[in-house]
PDB file of C-alpha atoms in Angstrom:
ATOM      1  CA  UNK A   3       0.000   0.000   0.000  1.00 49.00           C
ATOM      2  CA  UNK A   4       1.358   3.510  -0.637  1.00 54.00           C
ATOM      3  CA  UNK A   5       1.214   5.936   2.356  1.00 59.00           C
ATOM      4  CA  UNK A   6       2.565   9.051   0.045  1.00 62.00           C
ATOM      5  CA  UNK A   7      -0.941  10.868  -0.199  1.00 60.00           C
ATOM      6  CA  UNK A   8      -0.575  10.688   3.751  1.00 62.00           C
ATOM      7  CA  UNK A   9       2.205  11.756   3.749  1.00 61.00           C
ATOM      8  CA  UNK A  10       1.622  14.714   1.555  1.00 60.00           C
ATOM      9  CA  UNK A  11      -1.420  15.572   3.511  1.00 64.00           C
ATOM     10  CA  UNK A  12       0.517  15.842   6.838  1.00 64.00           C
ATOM     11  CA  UNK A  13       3.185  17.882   5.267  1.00 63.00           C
ATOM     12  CA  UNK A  14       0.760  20.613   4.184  1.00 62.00           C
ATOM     13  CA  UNK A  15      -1.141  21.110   7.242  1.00 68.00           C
ATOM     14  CA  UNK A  16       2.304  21.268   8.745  1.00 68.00           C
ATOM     15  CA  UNK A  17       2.722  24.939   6.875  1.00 73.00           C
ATOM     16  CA  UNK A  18      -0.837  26.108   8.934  1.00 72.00           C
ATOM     17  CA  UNK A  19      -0.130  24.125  12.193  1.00 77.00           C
ATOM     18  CA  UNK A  20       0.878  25.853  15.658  1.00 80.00           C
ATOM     19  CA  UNK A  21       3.695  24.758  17.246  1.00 83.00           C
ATOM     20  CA  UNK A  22       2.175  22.001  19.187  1.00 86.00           C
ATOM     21  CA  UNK A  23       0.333  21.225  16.131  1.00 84.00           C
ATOM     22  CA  UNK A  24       3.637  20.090  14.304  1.00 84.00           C
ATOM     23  CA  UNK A  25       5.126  18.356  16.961  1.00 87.00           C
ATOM     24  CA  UNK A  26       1.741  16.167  16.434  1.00 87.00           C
ATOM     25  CA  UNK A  27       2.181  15.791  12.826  1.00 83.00           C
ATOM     26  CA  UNK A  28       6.059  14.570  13.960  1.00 83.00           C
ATOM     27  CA  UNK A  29       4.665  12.183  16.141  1.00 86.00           C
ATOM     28  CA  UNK A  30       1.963  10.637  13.658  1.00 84.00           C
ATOM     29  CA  UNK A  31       4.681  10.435  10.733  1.00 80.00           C
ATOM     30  CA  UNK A  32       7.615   9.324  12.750  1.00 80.00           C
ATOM     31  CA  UNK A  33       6.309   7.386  15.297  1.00 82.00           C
ATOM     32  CA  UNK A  34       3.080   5.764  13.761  1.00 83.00           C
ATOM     33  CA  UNK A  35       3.342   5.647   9.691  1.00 79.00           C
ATOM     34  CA  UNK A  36       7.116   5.229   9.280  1.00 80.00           C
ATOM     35  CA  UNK A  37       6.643   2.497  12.307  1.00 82.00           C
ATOM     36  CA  UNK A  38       3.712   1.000  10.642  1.00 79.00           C
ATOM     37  CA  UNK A  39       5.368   1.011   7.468  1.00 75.00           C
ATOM     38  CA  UNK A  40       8.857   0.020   8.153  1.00 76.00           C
ATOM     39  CA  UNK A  41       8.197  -2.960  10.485  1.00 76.00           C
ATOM     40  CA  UNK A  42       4.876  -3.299  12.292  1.00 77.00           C
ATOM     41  CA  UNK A  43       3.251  -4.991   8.725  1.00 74.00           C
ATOM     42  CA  UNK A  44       6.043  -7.317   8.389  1.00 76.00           C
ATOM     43  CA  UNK A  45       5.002  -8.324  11.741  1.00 77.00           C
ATOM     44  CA  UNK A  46       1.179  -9.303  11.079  1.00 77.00           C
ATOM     45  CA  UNK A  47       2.285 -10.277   7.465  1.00 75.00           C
ATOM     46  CA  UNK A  48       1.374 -13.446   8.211  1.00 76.00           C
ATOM     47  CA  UNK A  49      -0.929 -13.933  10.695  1.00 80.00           C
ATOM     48  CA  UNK A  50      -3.419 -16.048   9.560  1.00 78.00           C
ATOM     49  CA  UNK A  51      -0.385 -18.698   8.095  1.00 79.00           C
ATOM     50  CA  UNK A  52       1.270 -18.975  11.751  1.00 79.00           C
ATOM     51  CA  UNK A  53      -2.227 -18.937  13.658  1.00 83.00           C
ATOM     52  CA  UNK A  54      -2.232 -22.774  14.302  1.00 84.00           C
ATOM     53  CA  UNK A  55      -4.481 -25.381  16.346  1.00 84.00           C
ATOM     54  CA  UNK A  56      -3.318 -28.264  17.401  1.00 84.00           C
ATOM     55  CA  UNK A  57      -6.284 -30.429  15.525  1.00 79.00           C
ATOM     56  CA  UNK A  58      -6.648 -30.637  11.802  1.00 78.00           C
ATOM     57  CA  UNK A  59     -10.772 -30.750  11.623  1.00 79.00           C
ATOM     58  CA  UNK A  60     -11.299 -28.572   8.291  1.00 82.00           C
ATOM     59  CA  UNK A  61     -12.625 -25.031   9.329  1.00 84.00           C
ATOM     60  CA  UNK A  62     -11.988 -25.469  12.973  1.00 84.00           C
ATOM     61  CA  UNK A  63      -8.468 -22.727  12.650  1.00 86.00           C
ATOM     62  CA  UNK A  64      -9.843 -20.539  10.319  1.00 87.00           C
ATOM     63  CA  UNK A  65     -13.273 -19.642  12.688  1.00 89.00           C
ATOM     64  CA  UNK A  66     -10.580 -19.868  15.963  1.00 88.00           C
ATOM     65  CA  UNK A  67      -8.799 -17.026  13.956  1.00 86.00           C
ATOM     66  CA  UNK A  68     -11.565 -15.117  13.367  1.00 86.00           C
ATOM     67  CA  UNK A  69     -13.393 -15.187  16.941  1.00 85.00           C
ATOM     68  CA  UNK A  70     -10.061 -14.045  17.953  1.00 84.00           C
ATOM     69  CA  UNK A  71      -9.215 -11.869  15.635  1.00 84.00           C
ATOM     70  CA  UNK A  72     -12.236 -10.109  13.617  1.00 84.00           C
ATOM     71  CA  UNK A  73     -10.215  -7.255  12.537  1.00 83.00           C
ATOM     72  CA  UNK A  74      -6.562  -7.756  11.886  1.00 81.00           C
ATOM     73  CA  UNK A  75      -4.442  -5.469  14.267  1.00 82.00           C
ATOM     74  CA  UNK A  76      -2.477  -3.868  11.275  1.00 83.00           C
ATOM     75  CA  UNK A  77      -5.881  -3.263   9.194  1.00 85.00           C
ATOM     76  CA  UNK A  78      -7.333  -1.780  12.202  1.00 87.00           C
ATOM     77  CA  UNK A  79      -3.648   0.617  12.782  1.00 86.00           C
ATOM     78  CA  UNK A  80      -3.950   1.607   8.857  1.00 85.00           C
ATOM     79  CA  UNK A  81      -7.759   2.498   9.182  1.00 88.00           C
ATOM     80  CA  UNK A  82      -6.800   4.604  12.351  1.00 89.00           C
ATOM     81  CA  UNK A  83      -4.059   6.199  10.558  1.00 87.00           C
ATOM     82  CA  UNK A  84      -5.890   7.101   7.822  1.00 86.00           C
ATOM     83  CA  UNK A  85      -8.902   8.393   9.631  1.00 89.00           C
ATOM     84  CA  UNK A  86      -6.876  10.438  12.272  1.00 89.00           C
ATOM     85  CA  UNK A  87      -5.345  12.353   9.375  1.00 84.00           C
ATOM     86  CA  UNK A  88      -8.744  12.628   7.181  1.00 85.00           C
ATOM     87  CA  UNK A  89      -9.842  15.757   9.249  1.00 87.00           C
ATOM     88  CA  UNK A  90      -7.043  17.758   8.886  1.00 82.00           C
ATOM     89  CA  UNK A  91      -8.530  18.037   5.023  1.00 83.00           C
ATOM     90  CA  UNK A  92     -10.744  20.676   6.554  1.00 85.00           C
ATOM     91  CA  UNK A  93      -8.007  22.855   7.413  1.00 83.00           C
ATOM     92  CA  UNK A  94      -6.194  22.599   3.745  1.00 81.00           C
ATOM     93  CA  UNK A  95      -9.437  23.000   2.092  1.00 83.00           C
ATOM     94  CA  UNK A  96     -11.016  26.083   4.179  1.00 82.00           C
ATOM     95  CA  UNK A  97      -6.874  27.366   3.101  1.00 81.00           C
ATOM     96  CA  UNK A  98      -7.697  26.797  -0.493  1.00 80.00           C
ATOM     97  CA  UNK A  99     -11.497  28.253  -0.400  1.00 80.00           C
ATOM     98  CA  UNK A 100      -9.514  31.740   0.993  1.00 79.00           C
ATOM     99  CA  UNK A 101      -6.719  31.782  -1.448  1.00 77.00           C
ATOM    100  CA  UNK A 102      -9.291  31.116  -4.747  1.00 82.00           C
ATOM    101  CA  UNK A 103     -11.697  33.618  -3.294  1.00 79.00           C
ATOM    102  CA  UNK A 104      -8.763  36.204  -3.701  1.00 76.00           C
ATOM    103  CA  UNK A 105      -8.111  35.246  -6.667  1.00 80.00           C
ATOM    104  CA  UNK A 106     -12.087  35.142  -7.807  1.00 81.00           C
ATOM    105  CA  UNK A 107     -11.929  38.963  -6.770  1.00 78.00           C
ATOM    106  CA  UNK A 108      -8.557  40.097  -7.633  1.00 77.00           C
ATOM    107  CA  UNK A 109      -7.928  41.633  -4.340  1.00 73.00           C
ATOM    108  CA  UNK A 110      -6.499  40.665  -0.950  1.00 76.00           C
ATOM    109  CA  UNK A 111      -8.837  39.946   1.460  1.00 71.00           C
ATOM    110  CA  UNK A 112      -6.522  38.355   4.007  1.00 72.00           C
ATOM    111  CA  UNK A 113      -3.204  39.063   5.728  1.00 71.00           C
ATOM    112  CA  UNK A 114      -2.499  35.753   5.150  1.00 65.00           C
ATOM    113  CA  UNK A 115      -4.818  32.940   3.779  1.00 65.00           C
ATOM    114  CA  UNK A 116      -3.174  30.520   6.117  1.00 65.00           C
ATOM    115  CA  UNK A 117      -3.383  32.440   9.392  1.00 71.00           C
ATOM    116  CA  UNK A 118      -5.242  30.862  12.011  1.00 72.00           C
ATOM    117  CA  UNK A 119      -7.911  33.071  12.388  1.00 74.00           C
ATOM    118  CA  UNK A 120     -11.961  33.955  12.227  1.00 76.00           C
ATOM    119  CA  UNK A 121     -13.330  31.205   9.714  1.00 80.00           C
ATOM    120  CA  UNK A 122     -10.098  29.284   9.872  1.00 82.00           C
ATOM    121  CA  UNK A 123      -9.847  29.192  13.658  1.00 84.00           C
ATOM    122  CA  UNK A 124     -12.854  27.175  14.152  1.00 87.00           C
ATOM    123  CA  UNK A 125     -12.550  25.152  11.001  1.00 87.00           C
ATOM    124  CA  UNK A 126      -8.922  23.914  13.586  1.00 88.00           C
ATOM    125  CA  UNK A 127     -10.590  23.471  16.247  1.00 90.00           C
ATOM    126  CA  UNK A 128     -13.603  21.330  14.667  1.00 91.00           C
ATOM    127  CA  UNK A 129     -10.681  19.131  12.907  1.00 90.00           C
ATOM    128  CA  UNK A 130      -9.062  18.760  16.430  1.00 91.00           C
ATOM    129  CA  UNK A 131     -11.953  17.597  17.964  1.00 94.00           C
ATOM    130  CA  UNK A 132     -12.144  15.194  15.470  1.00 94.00           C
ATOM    131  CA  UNK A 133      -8.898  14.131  15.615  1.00 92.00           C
ATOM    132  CA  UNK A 134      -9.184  14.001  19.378  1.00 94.00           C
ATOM    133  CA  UNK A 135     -12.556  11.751  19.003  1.00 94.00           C
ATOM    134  CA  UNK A 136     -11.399   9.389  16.270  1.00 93.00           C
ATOM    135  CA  UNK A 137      -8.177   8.110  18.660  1.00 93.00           C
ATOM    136  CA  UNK A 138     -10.510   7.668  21.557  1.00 94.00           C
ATOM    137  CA  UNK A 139     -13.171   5.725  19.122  1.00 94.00           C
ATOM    138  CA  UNK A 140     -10.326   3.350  17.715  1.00 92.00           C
ATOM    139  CA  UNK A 141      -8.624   3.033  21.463  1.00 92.00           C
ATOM    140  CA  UNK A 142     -11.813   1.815  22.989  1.00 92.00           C
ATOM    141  CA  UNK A 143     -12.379  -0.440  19.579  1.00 90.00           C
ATOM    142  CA  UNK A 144      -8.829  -2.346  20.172  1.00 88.00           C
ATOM    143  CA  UNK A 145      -9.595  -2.961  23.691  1.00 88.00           C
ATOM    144  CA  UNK A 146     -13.329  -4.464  22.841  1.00 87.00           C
ATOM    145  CA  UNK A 147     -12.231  -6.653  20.092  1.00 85.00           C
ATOM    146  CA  UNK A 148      -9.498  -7.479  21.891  1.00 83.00           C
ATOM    147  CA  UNK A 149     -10.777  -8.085  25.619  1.00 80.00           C
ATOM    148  CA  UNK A 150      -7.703  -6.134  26.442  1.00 80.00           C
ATOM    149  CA  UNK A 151      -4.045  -4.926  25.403  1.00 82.00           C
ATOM    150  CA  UNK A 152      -2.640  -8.149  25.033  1.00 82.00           C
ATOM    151  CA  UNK A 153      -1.964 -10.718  22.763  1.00 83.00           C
ATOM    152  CA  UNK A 154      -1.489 -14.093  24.295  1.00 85.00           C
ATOM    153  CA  UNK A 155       0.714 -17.162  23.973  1.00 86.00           C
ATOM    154  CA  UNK A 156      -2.369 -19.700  23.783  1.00 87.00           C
ATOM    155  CA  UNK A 157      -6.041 -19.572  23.173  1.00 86.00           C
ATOM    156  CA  UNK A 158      -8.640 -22.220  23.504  1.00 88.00           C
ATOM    157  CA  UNK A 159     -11.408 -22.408  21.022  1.00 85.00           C
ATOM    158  CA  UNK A 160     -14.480 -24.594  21.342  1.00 84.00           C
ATOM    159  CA  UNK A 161     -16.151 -23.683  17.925  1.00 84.00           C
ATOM    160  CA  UNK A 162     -18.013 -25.415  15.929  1.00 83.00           C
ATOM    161  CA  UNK A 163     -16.813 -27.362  13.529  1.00 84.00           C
ATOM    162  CA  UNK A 164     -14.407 -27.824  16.122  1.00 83.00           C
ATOM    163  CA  UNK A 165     -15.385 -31.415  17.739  1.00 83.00           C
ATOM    164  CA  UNK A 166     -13.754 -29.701  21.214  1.00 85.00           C
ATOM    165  CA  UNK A 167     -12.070 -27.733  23.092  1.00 86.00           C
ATOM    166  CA  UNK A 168      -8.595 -27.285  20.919  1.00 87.00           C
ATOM    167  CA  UNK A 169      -5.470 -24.881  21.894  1.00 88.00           C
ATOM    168  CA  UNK A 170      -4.552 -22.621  19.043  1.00 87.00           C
ATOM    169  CA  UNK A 171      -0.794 -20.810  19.356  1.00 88.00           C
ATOM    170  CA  UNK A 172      -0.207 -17.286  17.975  1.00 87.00           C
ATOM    171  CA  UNK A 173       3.160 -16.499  16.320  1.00 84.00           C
ATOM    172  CA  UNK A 174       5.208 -14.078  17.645  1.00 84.00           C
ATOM    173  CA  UNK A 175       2.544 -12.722  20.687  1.00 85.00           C
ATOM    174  CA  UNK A 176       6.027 -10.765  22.459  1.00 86.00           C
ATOM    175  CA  UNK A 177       6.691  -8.754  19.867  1.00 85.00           C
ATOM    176  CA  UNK A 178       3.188  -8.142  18.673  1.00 84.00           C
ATOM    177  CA  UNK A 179       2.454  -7.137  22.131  1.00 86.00           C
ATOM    178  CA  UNK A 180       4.962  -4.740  22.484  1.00 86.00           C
ATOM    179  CA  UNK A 181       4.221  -2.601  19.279  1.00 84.00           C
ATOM    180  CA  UNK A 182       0.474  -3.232  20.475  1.00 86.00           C
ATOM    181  CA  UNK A 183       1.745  -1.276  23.737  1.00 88.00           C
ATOM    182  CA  UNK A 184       3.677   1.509  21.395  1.00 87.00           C
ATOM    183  CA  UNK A 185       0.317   1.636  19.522  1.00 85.00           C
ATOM    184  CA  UNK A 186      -1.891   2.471  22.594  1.00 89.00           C
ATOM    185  CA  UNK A 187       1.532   4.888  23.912  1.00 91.00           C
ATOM    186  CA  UNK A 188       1.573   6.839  20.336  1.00 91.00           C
ATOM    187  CA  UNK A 189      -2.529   6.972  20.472  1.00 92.00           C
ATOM    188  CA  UNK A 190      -2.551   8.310  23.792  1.00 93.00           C
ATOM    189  CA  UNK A 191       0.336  11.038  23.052  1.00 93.00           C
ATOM    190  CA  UNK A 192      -1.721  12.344  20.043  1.00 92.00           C
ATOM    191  CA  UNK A 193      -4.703  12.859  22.282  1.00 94.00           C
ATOM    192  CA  UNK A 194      -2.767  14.594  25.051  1.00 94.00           C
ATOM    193  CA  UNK A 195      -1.234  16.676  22.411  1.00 93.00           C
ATOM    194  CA  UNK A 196      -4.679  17.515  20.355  1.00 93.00           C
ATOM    195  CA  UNK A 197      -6.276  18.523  23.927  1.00 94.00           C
ATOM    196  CA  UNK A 198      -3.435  20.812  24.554  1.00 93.00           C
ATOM    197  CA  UNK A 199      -3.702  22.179  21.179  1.00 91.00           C
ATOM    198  CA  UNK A 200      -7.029  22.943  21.866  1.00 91.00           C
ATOM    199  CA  UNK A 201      -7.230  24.527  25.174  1.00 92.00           C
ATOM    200  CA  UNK A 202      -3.896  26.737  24.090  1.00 90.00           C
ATOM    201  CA  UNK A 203      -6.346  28.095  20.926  1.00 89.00           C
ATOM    202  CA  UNK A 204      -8.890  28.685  22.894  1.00 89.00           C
ATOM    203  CA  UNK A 205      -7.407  29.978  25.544  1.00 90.00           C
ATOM    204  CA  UNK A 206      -5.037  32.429  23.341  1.00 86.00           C
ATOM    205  CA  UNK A 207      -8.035  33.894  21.184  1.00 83.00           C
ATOM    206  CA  UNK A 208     -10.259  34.310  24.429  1.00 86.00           C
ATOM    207  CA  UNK A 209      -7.473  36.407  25.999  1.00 87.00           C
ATOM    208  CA  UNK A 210      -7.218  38.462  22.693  1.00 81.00           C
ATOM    209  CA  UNK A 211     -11.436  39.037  22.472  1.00 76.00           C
ATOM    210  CA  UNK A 212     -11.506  40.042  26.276  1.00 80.00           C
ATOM    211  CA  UNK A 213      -8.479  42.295  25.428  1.00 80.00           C
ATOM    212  CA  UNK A 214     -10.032  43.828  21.718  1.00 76.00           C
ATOM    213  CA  UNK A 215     -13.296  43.977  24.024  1.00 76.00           C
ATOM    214  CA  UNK A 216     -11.981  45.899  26.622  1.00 70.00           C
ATOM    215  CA  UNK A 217      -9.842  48.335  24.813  1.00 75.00           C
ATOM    216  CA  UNK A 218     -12.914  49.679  22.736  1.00 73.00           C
ATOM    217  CA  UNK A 219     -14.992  50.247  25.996  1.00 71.00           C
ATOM    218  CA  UNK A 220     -12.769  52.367  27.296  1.00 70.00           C
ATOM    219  CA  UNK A 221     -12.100  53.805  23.637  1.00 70.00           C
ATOM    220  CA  UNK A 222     -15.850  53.992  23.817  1.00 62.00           C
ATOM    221  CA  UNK A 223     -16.010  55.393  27.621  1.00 58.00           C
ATOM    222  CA  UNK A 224     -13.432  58.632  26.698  1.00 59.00           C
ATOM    223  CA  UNK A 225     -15.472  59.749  23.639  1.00 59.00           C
ATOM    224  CA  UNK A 226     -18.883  59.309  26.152  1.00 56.00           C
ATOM    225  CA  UNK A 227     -17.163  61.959  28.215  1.00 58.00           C
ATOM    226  CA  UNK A 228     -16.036  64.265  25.793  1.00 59.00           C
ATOM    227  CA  UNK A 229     -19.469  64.202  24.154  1.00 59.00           C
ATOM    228  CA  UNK A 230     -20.880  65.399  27.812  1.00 61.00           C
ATOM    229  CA  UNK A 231     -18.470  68.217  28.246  1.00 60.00           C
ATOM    230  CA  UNK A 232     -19.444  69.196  24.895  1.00 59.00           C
ATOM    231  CA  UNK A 233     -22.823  69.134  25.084  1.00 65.00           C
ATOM    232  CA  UNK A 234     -22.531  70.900  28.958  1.00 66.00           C
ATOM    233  CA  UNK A 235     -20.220  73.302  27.472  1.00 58.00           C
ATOM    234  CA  UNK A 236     -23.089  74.303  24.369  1.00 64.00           C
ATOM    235  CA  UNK A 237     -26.043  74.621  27.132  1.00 66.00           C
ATOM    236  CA  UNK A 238     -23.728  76.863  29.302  1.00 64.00           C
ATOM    237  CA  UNK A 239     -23.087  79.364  26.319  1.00 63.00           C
ATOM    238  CA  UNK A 240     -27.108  79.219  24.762  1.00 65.00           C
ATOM    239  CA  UNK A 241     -27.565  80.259  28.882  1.00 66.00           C
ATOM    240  CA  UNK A 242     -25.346  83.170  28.885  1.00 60.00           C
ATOM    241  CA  UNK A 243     -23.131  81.495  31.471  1.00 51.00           C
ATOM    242  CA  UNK A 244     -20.013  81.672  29.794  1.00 45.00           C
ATOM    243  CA  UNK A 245     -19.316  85.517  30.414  1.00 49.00           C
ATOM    244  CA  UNK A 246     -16.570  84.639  33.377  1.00 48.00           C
ATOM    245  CA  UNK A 247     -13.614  82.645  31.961  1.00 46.00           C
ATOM    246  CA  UNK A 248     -13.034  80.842  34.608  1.00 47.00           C
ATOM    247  CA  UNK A 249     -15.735  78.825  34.033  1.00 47.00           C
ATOM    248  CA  UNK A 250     -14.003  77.634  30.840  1.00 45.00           C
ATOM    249  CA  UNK A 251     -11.878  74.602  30.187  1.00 50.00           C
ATOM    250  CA  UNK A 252      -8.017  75.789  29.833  1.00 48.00           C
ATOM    251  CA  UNK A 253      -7.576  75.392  26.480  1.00 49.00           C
ATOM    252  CA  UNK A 254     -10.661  77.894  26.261  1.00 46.00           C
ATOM    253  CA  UNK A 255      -9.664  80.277  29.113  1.00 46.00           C
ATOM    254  CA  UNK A 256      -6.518  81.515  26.774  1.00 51.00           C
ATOM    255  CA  UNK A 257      -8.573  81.947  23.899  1.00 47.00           C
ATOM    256  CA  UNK A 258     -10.411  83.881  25.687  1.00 45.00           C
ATOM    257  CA  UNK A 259      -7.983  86.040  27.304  1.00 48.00           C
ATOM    258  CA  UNK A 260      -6.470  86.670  23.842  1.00 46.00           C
ATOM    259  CA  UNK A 261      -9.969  87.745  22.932  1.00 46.00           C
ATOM    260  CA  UNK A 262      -9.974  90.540  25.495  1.00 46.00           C
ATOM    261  CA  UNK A 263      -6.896  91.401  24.659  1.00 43.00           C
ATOM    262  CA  UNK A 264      -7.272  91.993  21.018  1.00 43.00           C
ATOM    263  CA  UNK A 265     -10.725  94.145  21.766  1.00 41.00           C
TER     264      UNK A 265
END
């Protein structure tokens, strides 16, 4: 199987990523495809070949194998893989909807099509709760078909057509059980990393609305006042109050002694 449109995928949303972000996309190519690819399928190869029972009835290994395996282990991995990079598609296309909409109008609408920001933001954060959901979906599904993180040494299977209760041996359970346990470790990782993605956008942008909030109230506060003096200032003169100068802001009391100066 070729992994290279993966591969590609996780190297673009690597350019619009924060910094957590890429140490996740370091993690999933590293440490799960390059794994996957480079030894883990070797491993399961041949599963089925080296599951054996110690009885020869015909069809009693092949429904052992499959009560005790219904989804091969490196089918299941791939599947994962592939699904826990499908939502970062919503980030690279919501990039390309903003960069052809510039181009549909000729103009730049953005300071940068790729910032994380407005639209974008919570097109991220919908992907990372995906992401986030997907690796707890597929951690719970390996431990129900499984009964458990573990592969062991010898099963017994009572089946039918199996005339009774035979002992079937999986090859290699050691070693399948350890990159079972790097699995679960790399799984686990990505979701610790995803949730601190998330809480670090949300609480960045929250901090910068509070902040954008509160600098316009008091933007919004000074011109209140001024507007009051203003108006107190223009109902003092229609009154005829405005005859002492002390009365008069600063600014107005020289104006006004330059006034009486000049007459």
């Amino acid at each position: 199987m070729s992994w290279a449109f993966l591969r590609d995928l996780l190297s673009g949303v690597n350019k619009y990523s924060t910094g957590i972000g890429r140490i996740w996309v370091a993690v999933v190519f590293m440490f799960r495809l390059l794994v996957y690819v480079a030894a883990a399928e070797n491993i399961w190869k041949h599963e089925h070949d080296e599951f054996e029972c110690n009885i020869k009835q015909p069809g009693c290994e092949n429904v052992c194998f499959d009560h005790f395996f219904p989804v091969s282990h490196i089918r299941l991995w791939a599947l994962q893989l592939i699904m826990v990079s499908t939502p970062s598609l919503l980030v690279v296309f919501h990039v390309a909807y903003r960069e052809n909409r510039e181009k549909h109008h000729n103009q730049k609408l953005y300071k940068n099509p790729g910032m994380i920001d407005g639209g974008l933001l919570c097109t991220y954060l919908i992907s990372l709760i995906l992401k986030t959901g997907v690796e707890i979906v597929f951690l719970v599904l390996f431990y129900k078909l499984y009964n458990g993180f573990k592969i062991p040494r010898l099963v017994k299977c009572d089946i039918k057509p199996c005339p009774n209760t035979v002992d079937c041996y999986i090859s290699k359970p050691t070693e399948k059980m350890i990159f079972l346990y790097f699995l679960v470790a790399t799984s686990s990782l990505c979701i610790v990393l995803n949730l601190g993605e998330l809480s670090y956008l949300v609480f960045k942008y929250s901090i910068k609305y509070y902040l954008k909030r509160h600098v316009k109230k008091q933007q919004g506060s000074k011109s209140d006042c001024c507007e009051s003096e203003l108006i107190r200032y223009n109902r003092a003169a229609a009154a005829g109050q405005l005859h002492n100068s002390s009365s008069l802001p600063l600014n107005m009391q020289d104006e006004h002694e330059k006034h009486s100066l000049l007459s």
